XYZ file of C-alpha atoms in Angstrom:
668
model
C -0.270 20.589 2.593
C -1.873 18.513 5.488
C -0.351 18.812 8.732
C 0.680 15.475 9.830
C -0.074 14.581 13.700
C 2.925 14.643 15.704
C 4.566 11.634 16.335
C 5.466 12.466 20.184
C 1.412 13.160 20.535
C 0.950 9.281 19.938
C 0.857 7.828 23.262
C 0.820 4.379 24.260
C 1.673 1.983 21.579
C 5.130 1.919 23.240
C 6.257 -0.908 21.203
C 5.013 0.635 17.834
C 6.662 3.643 18.345
C 10.129 2.051 19.665
C 10.194 -0.037 16.635
C 9.838 3.190 14.285
C 12.262 4.998 16.218
C 15.009 2.114 16.027
C 14.379 2.245 12.402
C 15.034 5.858 12.403
C 18.132 5.294 14.004
C 19.403 2.247 12.196
C 17.661 1.651 8.535
C 19.739 -1.590 8.309
C 17.121 -3.097 10.652
C 14.831 -3.445 7.980
C 11.662 -1.954 8.528
C 8.373 -2.914 10.635
C 5.336 -4.392 10.056
C 2.452 -3.252 12.140
C -0.415 -5.476 12.671
C -3.623 -4.720 14.460
C -6.860 -4.008 14.425
C -8.779 -1.100 12.641
C -8.705 2.190 14.285
C -5.371 2.063 16.432
C -3.061 4.465 15.339
C -1.172 2.449 12.822
C -1.270 4.651 10.095
C -0.992 7.668 12.176
C 2.169 6.777 13.664
C 3.862 5.730 10.342
C 3.008 8.855 8.623
C 4.447 10.832 11.755
C 8.002 9.163 11.806
C 9.265 11.350 8.320
C 9.133 14.601 10.383
C 11.890 13.175 12.734
C 14.079 11.795 10.280
C 17.372 14.054 9.514
C 17.296 15.640 5.817
C 19.234 13.498 3.323
C 21.972 14.796 1.143
C 21.494 14.029 -2.582
C 22.594 15.147 -6.141
C 20.948 18.036 -7.073
C 18.510 17.312 -9.993
C 18.941 13.694 -9.935
C 15.296 12.255 -9.894
C 16.942 9.090 -8.452
C 18.237 10.738 -5.089
C 21.965 9.624 -5.777
C 24.551 10.436 -2.668
C 26.706 13.391 -3.434
C 29.603 11.231 -1.850
C 29.124 8.125 -3.549
C 26.721 8.704 -6.996
C 25.282 5.398 -8.448
C 27.452 5.042 -11.602
C 24.521 3.526 -13.572
C 22.206 6.092 -12.668
C 20.016 6.692 -15.565
C 20.583 10.592 -14.697
C 24.239 10.254 -14.407
C 27.046 10.613 -14.778
C 27.058 13.044 -11.826
C 29.521 15.551 -11.387
C 31.228 15.907 -8.212
C 30.478 18.810 -5.734
C 27.028 19.063 -7.145
C 25.216 18.526 -3.630
C 21.866 19.546 -1.935
C 19.688 18.526 0.734
C 16.261 17.536 0.944
C 13.845 16.380 3.784
C 13.630 12.599 3.960
C 10.701 11.073 2.248
C 7.708 8.889 2.770
C 6.360 7.254 -0.131
C 3.031 5.669 -0.060
C 2.150 2.698 -2.211
C -1.474 2.469 -3.014
C -2.732 -1.134 -2.721
C -4.320 -0.900 -6.298
C -0.759 0.717 -8.006
C -0.099 -0.586 -11.406
C 3.174 -1.960 -12.315
C 4.151 0.913 -13.905
C 3.400 3.162 -11.074
C 5.731 1.009 -8.887
C 9.160 0.251 -11.216
C 8.177 3.191 -13.817
C 7.410 3.288 -17.010
C 9.317 3.231 -20.649
C 8.006 4.977 -23.550
C 8.068 1.801 -26.127
C 6.851 3.778 -28.898
C 9.806 6.188 -28.808
C 12.254 3.159 -27.621
C 10.814 1.378 -30.949
C 11.085 4.323 -33.288
C 13.980 6.680 -32.217
C 16.023 4.138 -29.995
C 15.373 6.488 -26.867
C 15.166 5.463 -23.478
C 12.484 7.850 -22.140
C 12.007 6.677 -18.657
C 9.682 7.976 -16.220
C 10.728 7.157 -12.739
C 8.302 5.061 -10.333
C 7.598 4.936 -6.476
C 10.909 2.770 -6.012
C 12.590 5.680 -7.264
C 10.969 7.966 -5.346
C 11.477 6.007 -1.979
C 15.430 5.354 -2.352
C 16.926 6.579 0.828
C 13.845 6.903 2.357
C 10.606 5.282 3.519
C 8.369 3.110 1.378
C 5.152 2.773 3.349
C 2.359 0.198 2.013
C -0.817 0.391 4.163
C -3.034 -2.862 4.037
C -0.172 -4.482 3.014
C -1.391 -7.721 3.122
C -4.136 -6.930 0.503
C -1.145 -5.811 -2.054
C -1.470 -7.767 -5.614
C 1.027 -10.784 -5.891
C 2.555 -9.222 -8.773
C 3.521 -5.673 -6.972
C 4.773 -8.207 -4.021
C 7.376 -9.827 -6.125
C 8.681 -6.388 -7.442
C 8.941 -5.523 -4.050
C 10.908 -8.650 -3.206
C 13.016 -8.257 -6.139
C 14.234 -4.423 -5.072
C 14.654 -5.431 -1.454
C 16.794 -8.138 -2.158
C 19.062 -6.742 -4.736
C 18.585 -2.797 -3.557
C 17.870 -1.866 -7.333
C 14.860 -1.702 -9.791
C 15.463 -3.147 -13.086
C 12.483 -2.252 -15.768
C 12.720 -4.947 -18.696
C 10.463 -4.496 -21.713
C 10.987 -5.860 -25.031
C 14.837 -5.911 -24.998
C 14.975 -2.064 -23.572
C 16.452 -2.356 -19.928
C 16.638 0.678 -17.148
C 18.231 0.029 -13.716
C 18.525 2.524 -10.885
C 19.283 2.082 -7.079
C 16.470 1.465 -4.733
C 17.230 0.830 -1.166
C 14.127 2.052 1.311
C 13.068 1.330 4.613
C 9.717 -0.874 4.321
C 6.903 -0.274 6.731
C 3.713 -1.703 6.203
C 0.388 -1.733 8.214
C -2.250 -4.533 8.430
C -5.386 -5.638 9.802
C -5.064 -9.341 10.240
C -8.786 -9.734 9.826
C -8.571 -9.371 5.996
C -5.868 -12.032 5.374
C -2.133 -12.646 6.112
C 1.095 -11.966 4.034
C 3.035 -14.213 1.651
C 6.025 -15.675 3.890
C 8.548 -14.433 1.492
C 7.455 -11.034 2.281
C 6.622 -11.190 5.933
C 10.205 -12.457 6.418
C 11.760 -8.941 4.852
C 10.420 -7.019 7.639
C 13.057 -6.594 10.330
C 10.663 -6.114 12.985
C 7.024 -6.617 13.773
C 4.785 -5.138 16.290
C 1.021 -6.125 17.464
C -1.203 -3.100 18.487
C -4.636 -2.853 19.816
C -6.845 -0.293 21.334
C -6.881 0.319 25.034
C -9.625 -0.996 27.341
C -8.766 1.721 29.892
C -11.783 4.524 29.784
C -9.533 7.064 31.052
C -6.818 6.404 27.858
C -9.787 6.213 25.753
C -10.970 9.798 26.780
C -7.724 11.162 26.268
C -7.247 9.802 22.791
C -10.588 11.700 21.770
C -9.824 14.649 23.302
C -6.346 14.662 21.126
C -8.121 13.695 18.215
C -10.768 16.203 18.198
C -8.081 18.903 19.220
C -5.780 18.072 16.195
C -9.162 18.139 13.702
C -10.161 21.307 14.926
C -6.719 22.821 14.517
C -4.052 20.651 12.831
C -1.655 23.570 12.808
C -1.677 24.843 16.110
C -2.070 21.366 17.660
C 1.366 20.293 15.878
C 2.823 23.543 17.098
C 2.063 22.813 20.808
C 4.252 19.454 20.159
C 6.934 21.015 18.271
C 9.521 21.088 21.363
C 8.852 17.633 22.129
C 9.319 16.778 18.287
C 12.527 18.466 17.885
C 13.985 16.824 20.950
C 13.129 13.161 19.633
C 14.647 14.342 16.167
C 17.912 15.623 17.937
C 17.751 12.021 19.962
C 17.585 10.321 16.777
C 20.503 12.074 15.124
C 22.972 11.462 18.168
C 21.826 7.898 18.394
C 23.001 7.716 14.556
C 26.341 9.300 15.493
C 26.758 6.823 18.224
C 25.694 3.686 16.610
C 29.122 2.932 14.941
C 30.789 3.051 18.412
C 28.494 0.639 20.049
C 30.127 -2.940 21.072
C 28.387 -5.826 20.681
C 30.026 -8.277 22.686
C 30.273 -12.182 22.593
C 27.891 -12.999 25.247
C 25.116 -10.888 23.698
C 25.833 -12.773 20.388
C 25.811 -15.859 21.922
C 22.454 -15.049 23.555
C 21.267 -14.116 19.959
C 22.054 -17.211 18.430
C 20.841 -19.554 20.916
C 17.445 -17.387 21.176
C 17.042 -17.820 17.183
C 17.803 -21.366 17.498
C 15.693 -22.190 20.502
C 12.554 -20.531 18.571
C 13.081 -22.763 15.501
C 13.515 -19.616 13.047
C 14.699 -20.586 9.425
C 17.470 -19.262 8.297
C 20.069 -16.588 9.414
C 18.177 -13.089 8.792
C 16.732 -13.326 12.180
C 20.179 -13.763 13.906
C 21.760 -10.520 11.820
C 18.158 -8.507 12.536
C 18.274 -9.044 16.228
C 21.951 -8.099 16.348
C 21.225 -4.901 14.442
C 18.282 -3.966 16.633
C 19.951 -4.497 19.775
C 22.939 -2.576 18.935
C 20.170 0.284 17.784
C 18.482 -0.414 21.342
C 21.618 0.606 22.854
C 22.499 3.629 20.739
C 19.057 4.953 21.113
C 19.631 4.657 24.952
C 23.079 6.369 24.753
C 25.422 3.322 25.751
C 28.317 2.166 23.654
C 27.437 -1.748 24.907
C 24.803 -4.055 24.110
C 22.907 -5.161 27.734
C 20.920 -8.843 28.126
C 17.812 -6.369 28.377
C 18.553 -4.973 24.835
C 18.736 -8.459 22.918
C 15.557 -9.497 24.912
C 13.739 -6.533 23.527
C 15.287 -7.255 19.999
C 13.831 -10.903 20.345
C 10.502 -9.289 21.265
C 10.539 -7.407 18.081
C 12.517 -9.549 15.445
C 11.391 -12.944 16.167
C 7.269 -13.304 16.466
C 6.858 -13.446 12.824
C 9.797 -15.716 12.239
C 9.222 -18.238 14.330
C 7.890 -21.807 12.896
C 4.243 -21.717 13.533
C 0.967 -23.337 11.860
C -0.501 -21.435 9.204
C -3.314 -20.097 11.326
C -1.395 -19.414 14.399
C -1.113 -15.462 15.477
C 2.678 -14.581 15.511
C 4.021 -14.665 19.201
C 6.828 -15.564 21.592
C 6.740 -17.536 24.820
C 8.353 -14.943 27.075
C 9.092 -17.761 29.527
C 11.005 -19.591 27.252
C 12.758 -16.507 26.111
C 13.829 -15.441 29.834
C 15.242 -18.972 30.135
C 17.086 -19.140 26.954
C 18.505 -15.645 27.765
C 19.440 -16.746 31.379
C 20.973 -20.179 30.425
C 23.249 -18.648 27.792
C 24.215 -15.346 29.456
C 27.355 -13.221 28.740
C 30.029 -12.733 30.921
C 30.637 -9.878 33.185
C 32.514 -8.167 31.166
C 30.095 -8.157 28.058
C 27.316 -6.608 30.499
C 27.982 -3.260 31.941
C 26.074 -1.980 34.974
C 22.392 -1.295 33.659
C 22.199 1.202 36.450
C 25.454 3.153 34.777
C 25.154 5.864 32.107
C 22.299 5.356 29.423
C 20.702 2.532 31.600
C 17.155 1.198 31.159
C 17.167 2.018 27.375
C 14.609 0.637 24.782
C 11.642 2.809 25.837
C 10.442 5.723 23.314
C 9.859 9.109 24.793
C 6.673 9.212 26.932
C 3.797 11.643 26.037
C 1.540 10.977 28.991
C -1.243 9.696 27.276
C -2.996 7.617 24.699
C -2.735 8.042 21.205
C -4.735 9.751 18.505
C -6.856 6.727 17.056
C -6.654 4.219 19.559
C -4.733 3.169 23.147
C -2.787 0.550 24.405
C 0.131 -1.345 23.350
C 1.964 -4.869 23.236
C 0.729 -8.057 21.798
C -3.000 -8.333 22.410
C -5.485 -10.982 20.992
C -6.266 -10.293 17.598
C -10.009 -9.062 17.264
C -12.406 -11.232 15.689
C -15.375 -10.816 13.744
C -17.810 -11.649 16.286
C -18.067 -14.207 19.228
C -18.619 -17.558 18.573
C -21.634 -18.436 16.220
C -25.105 -19.691 17.824
C -27.510 -20.706 15.403
C -30.785 -19.339 16.245
C -32.496 -22.617 14.946
C -30.579 -25.066 17.045
C -32.542 -27.832 17.939
C -32.544 -29.956 21.037
C -29.589 -32.466 21.331
C -26.932 -30.148 20.917
C -23.382 -31.393 21.278
C -20.211 -29.730 22.357
C -17.283 -28.810 19.521
C -14.970 -31.368 18.677
C -11.279 -30.996 17.290
C -10.521 -31.384 13.723
C -7.949 -34.048 12.656
C -4.810 -33.257 11.369
C -5.032 -31.315 7.898
C -3.915 -32.812 4.667
C -2.899 -31.769 1.339
C -5.938 -31.713 -1.020
C -6.616 -32.281 -4.639
C -6.694 -28.875 -6.536
C -10.267 -27.739 -7.191
C -10.658 -24.954 -9.628
C -13.644 -23.276 -11.509
C -13.896 -24.047 -15.208
C -13.456 -21.347 -17.554
C -11.441 -18.120 -18.073
C -12.029 -15.314 -15.384
C -11.143 -11.734 -14.690
C -10.764 -11.735 -10.951
C -8.508 -10.754 -8.562
C -4.701 -12.279 -8.800
C -4.381 -15.129 -7.012
C -3.303 -19.209 -7.586
C -6.358 -21.174 -8.066
C -8.425 -21.018 -11.389
C -7.419 -19.766 -14.873
C -8.136 -16.257 -15.946
C -6.949 -13.271 -17.900
C -4.444 -11.235 -16.128
C -1.416 -8.704 -16.547
C 1.139 -11.548 -15.819
C 1.345 -15.026 -16.935
C 2.047 -16.687 -20.670
C 1.203 -14.646 -23.589
C -1.673 -15.859 -25.726
C -2.662 -13.272 -28.154
C -2.593 -9.481 -29.116
C -5.080 -6.669 -28.889
C -5.210 -3.158 -29.916
C -4.565 -1.325 -26.349
C -7.414 0.099 -24.435
C -5.920 3.297 -22.579
C -2.090 3.169 -21.747
C 0.115 0.286 -23.217
C 1.532 -1.770 -20.366
C 2.559 -5.197 -22.255
C 3.829 -4.835 -25.705
C 3.269 -7.798 -28.312
C 6.265 -7.024 -30.214
C 5.503 -9.339 -33.092
C 2.026 -8.310 -33.342
C 3.338 -4.637 -33.367
C 5.837 -5.163 -35.984
C 3.218 -6.845 -38.429
C 0.653 -4.207 -37.935
C 3.373 -1.764 -39.298
C 4.805 -3.831 -41.926
C 2.244 -3.156 -44.613
C 2.698 0.512 -44.070
C 6.376 1.188 -44.079
C 6.263 2.160 -48.244
C 3.261 4.731 -47.699
C 4.852 6.195 -44.705
C 8.090 6.966 -46.800
C 10.285 4.462 -45.086
C 14.049 5.292 -46.190
C 16.554 3.522 -43.791
C 16.740 0.376 -41.605
C 14.509 1.822 -39.256
C 10.989 0.631 -38.482
C 8.249 3.515 -38.895
C 5.746 2.470 -36.005
C 2.859 4.897 -35.107
C 0.643 4.637 -32.068
C -1.937 2.761 -34.111
C 0.491 0.208 -34.867
C 0.998 -0.910 -31.148
C -0.794 -4.227 -29.779
C -1.129 -4.849 -26.263
C -0.175 -8.558 -25.232
C -3.178 -11.073 -23.554
C -1.689 -12.859 -20.953
C -3.449 -15.697 -18.892
C -2.580 -16.667 -15.255
C -4.248 -17.365 -12.294
C -6.912 -15.778 -10.138
C -8.053 -16.066 -6.472
C -11.590 -17.488 -5.914
C -14.382 -17.182 -3.294
C -14.830 -20.314 -1.793
C -17.886 -20.537 0.215
C -18.079 -23.725 2.537
C -21.806 -24.772 3.370
C -21.338 -27.318 6.432
C -23.820 -29.508 7.688
C -23.673 -29.670 11.374
C -26.564 -31.525 12.142
C -27.449 -34.618 14.031
C -26.837 -36.884 11.077
C -23.032 -35.813 11.221
C -22.649 -35.459 14.790
C -20.827 -38.659 15.603
C -17.922 -37.215 17.145
C -15.089 -39.216 15.092
C -17.282 -38.509 11.926
C -17.626 -34.785 12.527
C -13.847 -34.529 13.639
C -12.949 -36.222 10.136
C -15.145 -33.557 8.457
C -13.479 -30.871 10.206
C -10.392 -31.782 9.156
C -11.214 -32.150 5.773
C -12.802 -28.565 5.826
C -9.526 -27.561 7.445
C -7.330 -28.817 4.684
C -9.214 -27.064 2.148
C -8.992 -23.728 4.155
C -5.414 -24.228 4.387
C -5.529 -24.502 0.628
C -7.589 -21.636 -0.164
C -5.003 -19.538 2.180
C -2.179 -20.824 -0.170
C -4.122 -19.857 -3.201
C -5.262 -16.326 -2.070
C -9.185 -17.016 -1.926
C -11.646 -15.185 -0.068
C -13.545 -17.835 2.197
C -16.795 -17.912 3.701
C -18.835 -20.329 6.359
C -22.545 -21.016 6.083
C -23.634 -24.041 8.350
C -27.038 -25.613 8.781
C -28.809 -27.503 11.686
C -32.170 -27.374 13.387
C -34.447 -25.499 11.109
C -32.435 -22.977 9.601
C -28.873 -22.139 7.811
C -26.636 -19.598 9.372
C -23.660 -17.298 7.800
C -21.182 -18.379 10.392
C -18.887 -15.887 8.537
C -19.253 -13.666 5.705
C -17.040 -13.668 3.160
C -13.420 -12.466 4.100
C -9.766 -12.654 3.113
C -9.202 -13.931 6.697
C -8.842 -17.723 6.218
C -7.535 -18.097 9.945
C -10.637 -16.583 11.309
C -12.886 -19.174 9.226
C -10.759 -21.733 10.745
C -11.599 -20.467 14.127
C -15.199 -20.430 13.497
C -14.841 -24.223 12.316
C -13.061 -25.021 15.503
C -16.027 -23.865 17.755
C -18.733 -25.329 15.479
C -21.267 -27.391 17.486
C -23.425 -30.035 16.240
C -26.935 -31.380 16.855
C -30.504 -31.161 15.658
C -32.135 -31.512 12.248
C -30.794 -31.628 8.888
C -32.501 -28.277 6.690
C -30.132 -28.626 4.012
C -32.675 -26.559 1.857
C -32.335 -23.700 4.540
C -28.449 -24.009 4.394
C -28.283 -23.961 0.478
C -30.572 -21.067 0.202
C -28.533 -18.907 2.696
C -25.523 -19.706 0.643
C -27.327 -18.648 -2.466
C -28.212 -15.583 -0.532
C -24.345 -14.984 0.310
C -23.488 -15.217 -3.264
C -25.927 -12.901 -4.434
C -24.767 -10.306 -2.432
C -21.131 -10.730 -2.959
C -21.454 -10.887 -6.354
C -22.518 -7.074 -6.325
C -19.685 -6.063 -4.040
C -17.067 -8.370 -6.131
C -18.651 -8.946 -9.479
C -15.114 -10.219 -10.950
C -14.348 -12.869 -8.237
C -15.783 -16.048 -9.044
C -17.389 -18.302 -6.640
C -16.619 -22.292 -5.841
C -19.544 -23.615 -3.392
C -18.212 -26.471 -1.433
C -20.884 -28.265 0.248
C -19.817 -30.783 3.142
C -22.926 -33.060 3.904
C -24.182 -36.927 3.435
C -26.906 -35.166 1.452
C -29.651 -36.481 4.404
C -32.541 -33.629 4.606
C -35.041 -33.652 7.381
C -37.750 -30.849 8.368
C -40.928 -29.988 6.542
C -42.842 -31.665 3.858
C -40.223 -33.441 1.124
C -37.291 -32.027 2.471
C -34.871 -33.921 -0.150
C -37.347 -32.252 -3.135
C -36.666 -29.194 -1.407
C -33.107 -29.258 -1.300
C -32.821 -30.174 -4.955
C -34.707 -27.144 -6.007
C -32.664 -25.107 -3.876
C -29.654 -26.706 -5.623
C -30.679 -25.972 -9.166
C -30.868 -22.155 -8.545
C -26.712 -22.697 -8.364
C -27.025 -24.596 -11.774
C -28.898 -22.314 -13.174
C -26.625 -19.683 -12.383
C -23.357 -21.789 -13.495
C -21.940 -21.520 -10.104
C -18.862 -24.236 -9.627
C -19.741 -26.398 -6.917
C -18.315 -29.667 -5.125
C -20.213 -32.018 -2.701
C -17.856 -33.628 -0.191
C -19.640 -36.780 0.495
C -19.596 -37.421 4.142
C -21.694 -40.427 4.184
C -20.299 -43.465 6.019
C -21.231 -47.220 7.005
C -22.444 -50.265 5.277
C -25.543 -49.187 3.840
C -25.065 -45.678 1.604
C -28.056 -44.007 0.072
C -26.043 -42.127 -2.414
C -27.887 -38.567 -1.781
C -24.830 -36.516 -2.032
C -24.246 -37.979 -5.285
C -27.815 -36.862 -6.396
C -27.298 -33.696 -4.973
C -24.131 -32.882 -6.773
C -26.315 -33.511 -9.961
C -28.625 -31.022 -9.039
C -26.101 -28.628 -8.278
C -24.406 -29.208 -11.677
C -21.163 -30.043 -9.846
C -19.113 -33.237 -8.527
C -19.371 -35.217 -5.659
C -16.166 -36.794 -4.224
C -15.493 -38.719 -0.774
C -13.451 -37.671 2.197
C -10.763 -39.993 0.931
C -10.607 -38.775 -2.904
C -10.267 -35.274 -1.457
C -6.592 -36.055 -0.548
C -4.114 -35.508 -3.217
C -2.416 -38.619 -2.548
C -5.267 -40.526 -3.159
C -5.416 -43.173 -5.902
C -9.129 -41.961 -6.885
C -9.389 -39.437 -9.368
C -11.026 -36.189 -8.993
C -12.031 -34.041 -11.715
C -9.718 -31.164 -11.724
C -11.847 -28.133 -12.709
C -14.923 -29.114 -11.671
C -16.190 -29.788 -14.670
C -18.292 -32.794 -14.634
C -21.255 -30.753 -13.822
C -20.415 -28.524 -16.901
C -20.126 -31.338 -19.393
C -23.486 -32.729 -18.433
C -25.153 -29.174 -18.815
C -23.250 -28.870 -22.269
C -24.490 -32.439 -23.207
């Protein structure tokens, strides 16, 4: 078994370590979400936490970790006899991003259930994580159907497996811990709210800290067991402090003054619902217990707000979480508790809320606190920008757009845009299972087994079912697509009011892509060439940031922009062949530079049509005289042209919902 990196050897990242320790003291806090750039010891710190947790009393032999003091009456392994207790170390169960539904919730043997009436159940990760930690690395990449199951288990404290009339229920109360890189996309709001605390981490920029990071990491890699032994005393001290804080926790008093500060802070930052107030109260209480106090101080309330509110405050979809600390201090001062509620901070246990210091940086990176998120490079500077470049203009307010989707039936990643064959959705048919049976089509199974009952010697009422009779249900749901934006940033688009409207339209489409779980990419063209402003990514907010700083000016190399987009699609098809693409070209259709630029653009567009790539041209042409070049481009692409006004969901003009205009023309 691999020796984990010691928790106390992770130096810096004070907020991260404190948030994890508060959950160890009070699991009711609700877990923690760790956001930060790659290589900042997020996973290292989380995996090291389990070694600091006290042992858990369990019923001996129970696969579902029932508490011997109060066993679950509906436990599948029950009923349990009293006095059959044992202890085991606390578990940290990791949920892989690509796990199946059966691996998460467990699996029923449907063949035995139908033929023998036996509930043969194999527990999943939710059962293993009961009364422990469920850790999801890259939680923002978790498939939607797994997120739904996590939400259900977190809300009810139990996991239900329901398949073809056979059901199993078991308790599943766990501490949810997730790590993510915001560059790869954000979390669904429902799951985000389920994390009690959130922490932003970033690598230190101090050379001395970075040197210590490398020194400790190399020492651990050379001799993990020896390195851990050198930190054994510090680990034991923290483990004992966690146990002491747990014992003190029921005695901590949360006075009316602190409660007023909590309520006022949540109201000031306009958080939705009451979960934030409850989490702040539990966090402040855990902070006091961790500091060895029995009273909650104003400093505990402030620290609790910094950990519990950043991901809950109302914000625009592309804004990073965070709090205005000046506003927080003003609110706490205005609604400060009475002197009776605030013991002397210099008394016993004063100055709590800090994790144990280890006098150095952590294993994979240093620094702590809310730092600006790492982007994917600096502001794009197209190499072919011609003279007359204008500064970037701000986008107009985004609006709700009509639905654009790819025609046909795909097999891509789970999402909410286009039709696809999925594991979840409405049942459309049945087939023989390829591998393990996951979704039984009961009617088709019975129909396959019925003709053979006499030959199989059926004598009673039960149906004789064999494995060859089982049929897998085929289902249709929705998939996420690659939405590749090809934006004209040339001089023909450079009128400030016009470009502002164009950016507003693209921002609106980006918001739609964010909600539908798409990958996005951004190609721009101006001057003499097309540039990849943002390679395909799940970070829609990164695309919004690139759009915000997009300069304009120069000639209109439409053909170069289309060819660059075609190259991006060709590379992405090799990386992710199941994900279908939707190309959105934002232009007025004009083309300049070289010989016959319009004809060259037409030839480039026909490459997309030949490969059946779904496309939409957003026609940005304005003024009384219109050339209709954007419509011609849409015809060459085999797609559909819409105006900026038609793009709005509330517009009167119609829009082909599945981008099928070009498909119908090709079929004709």
